[in-house]
């Protein structure tokens, strides 16, 4: 190839690279999912993942991540360093190709576990394109190399800026604020991800420091997924001492599994592929579940513990906390959010591995096997009892002509998609809501006092509780494992409680009930929290409602001297008209939609909030509540 030709290739490639960067900037959501806080943090994960890959491949020992004082992020590893030599095909430095060519991914992957689907593995070039500035510093071959970029475009060629006897890669970037809704990084969001990563890659060590606050942490867990399970169970009560854990390779798939039963009723089984959380599960999870059910039944039958009954999957997973983590080449993801593994090889590999290992474990640990089978039998009996309780409720409802709860003030509209149910704390606020509502489409269910803590109650006992039964019958979709969303009678379900400590507690109890027993309502976006105003500011005939202190200050300025403030301590202080104007009128009200943003954290949130341990509660709520339940409209 002569010089001219090379120049032409270079230009052609540069144009191609520019086009790629342009595409990323035009449709960032296609590459990183979104441009909100989630997408913003995804940039960091993307860069950190590359360094963790280098650690997993055995070349790096440590990954350092800094949130810098100026809000930029630095990710540094002591791996081999991204190659800096001339890439002859492209006519430029390999480093430049890696950081600017969208499709360089495959060529520069250091290991075969690079993820091909979903939002992951889009590459540093993509982060570069969405960054106001990026600086890459590479130490290798005795030197320090540097290149900087603006919105993905190099400021100049790769330069040698010094000597070094070390190796490694350091990337610093500032996200482009014209792309992202927010460019402020959240410590807890990043911390949570790094902690998970360290549990899933026990070789990895991640040091994380926030230079804005001085906070720092080191994540390294020799115990891997078994330690992860212990951590997830930290506020639960395990019924056997140590997690049951298996690690091995089957059909070229690395399998890492840990499980531990608790005295609770919830199932917290989380799965990962190449350290990517698979929210919707998939073949690996199916393989795990079928093997668990089969092996426990086989063992129970062989040992005379299960005579006439066969345990179902839900029985053997009651109270179970488990992590199923696999690593494989070229995983195929499917499903709406590409968070479900489709690769069929994973199912057979995980199930035969798990069958074999668990059967062996039970033989060697008969006392733990007995605990596990007994737990399954108790769950089976509970399920049977719950079924009887449900049938009884159903029969009773069918018998009575007015089967709806007496306390429910129903709406006249019958089309669920047009109907709203307000669950209101207290009889007096309930009364105001009944008078203030639009009875055409708004139904009111007042609650008396506190409702049962479903986190601690046996599932078959829930319907014995009057307030819960009323709620379940009013909503109409049933409860628990056979909740049927197609039967619900309202598409907006609004929790309306006082803005005080008691109200917050009742709200949390209700949320726990919905999360544990009617989860599809939350996932389908049917659940809301009403936001009554905190203040009424008035002067003469003018009045303004304020929903926070900022609005209060604004209202005071607006109404000027002599304005009077009344602070609402509870819903009961509002008359029906005020309640309608401020909190129930669809034209003017503020409601927050309940969204679960992190399923693993949500499980912990509810078990910690509602569990017995007081100690971890406060810290956890402060650290994580806002991440788990995104209460923004
Ligand atoms: C391609 C080839 C080699 C290393 C890397 C990429 C590499 C990439 C990143 C990204 C963050 N940290 C990284 N560390 C290394 C291997 C080159 C060789 O054979 O020395």
PDB file of C-alpha atoms in Angstrom, residues 2 18 46 183 242 263 271 307 368 428 442 464 510 564 605:
ATOM      1  CA  UNK A   2       1.574   3.343  -0.924  1.00  0.00           C
ATOM      2  CA  UNK A  18     -17.278  10.274  12.642  1.00  0.00           C
ATOM      3  CA  UNK A  46     -19.100   0.513  30.650  1.00  0.00           C
ATOM      4  CA  UNK A 183     -24.494  14.852  34.924  1.00  0.00           C
ATOM      5  CA  UNK A 242     -23.577 -21.522  55.599  1.00  0.00           C
ATOM      6  CA  UNK A 263     -37.256 -18.654  57.848  1.00  0.00           C
ATOM      7  CA  UNK A 271     -29.279 -14.502  38.116  1.00  0.00           C
ATOM      8  CA  UNK A 307     -44.473 -39.989  50.757  1.00  0.00           C
ATOM      9  CA  UNK A 368     -29.055 -29.824  55.904  1.00  0.00           C
ATOM     10  CA  UNK A 428     -62.011  10.953  58.795  1.00  0.00           C
ATOM     11  CA  UNK A 442     -62.949   7.543  41.820  1.00  0.00           C
ATOM     12  CA  UNK A 464     -57.612 -13.501  57.875  1.00  0.00           C
ATOM     13  CA  UNK A 510     -48.993  -0.926  51.982  1.00  0.00           C
ATOM     14  CA  UNK A 564     -50.795  33.547  56.529  1.00  0.00           C
ATOM     15  CA  UNK A 605     -35.234  -2.805  51.238  1.00  0.00           C
TER      16      UNK A 605
END
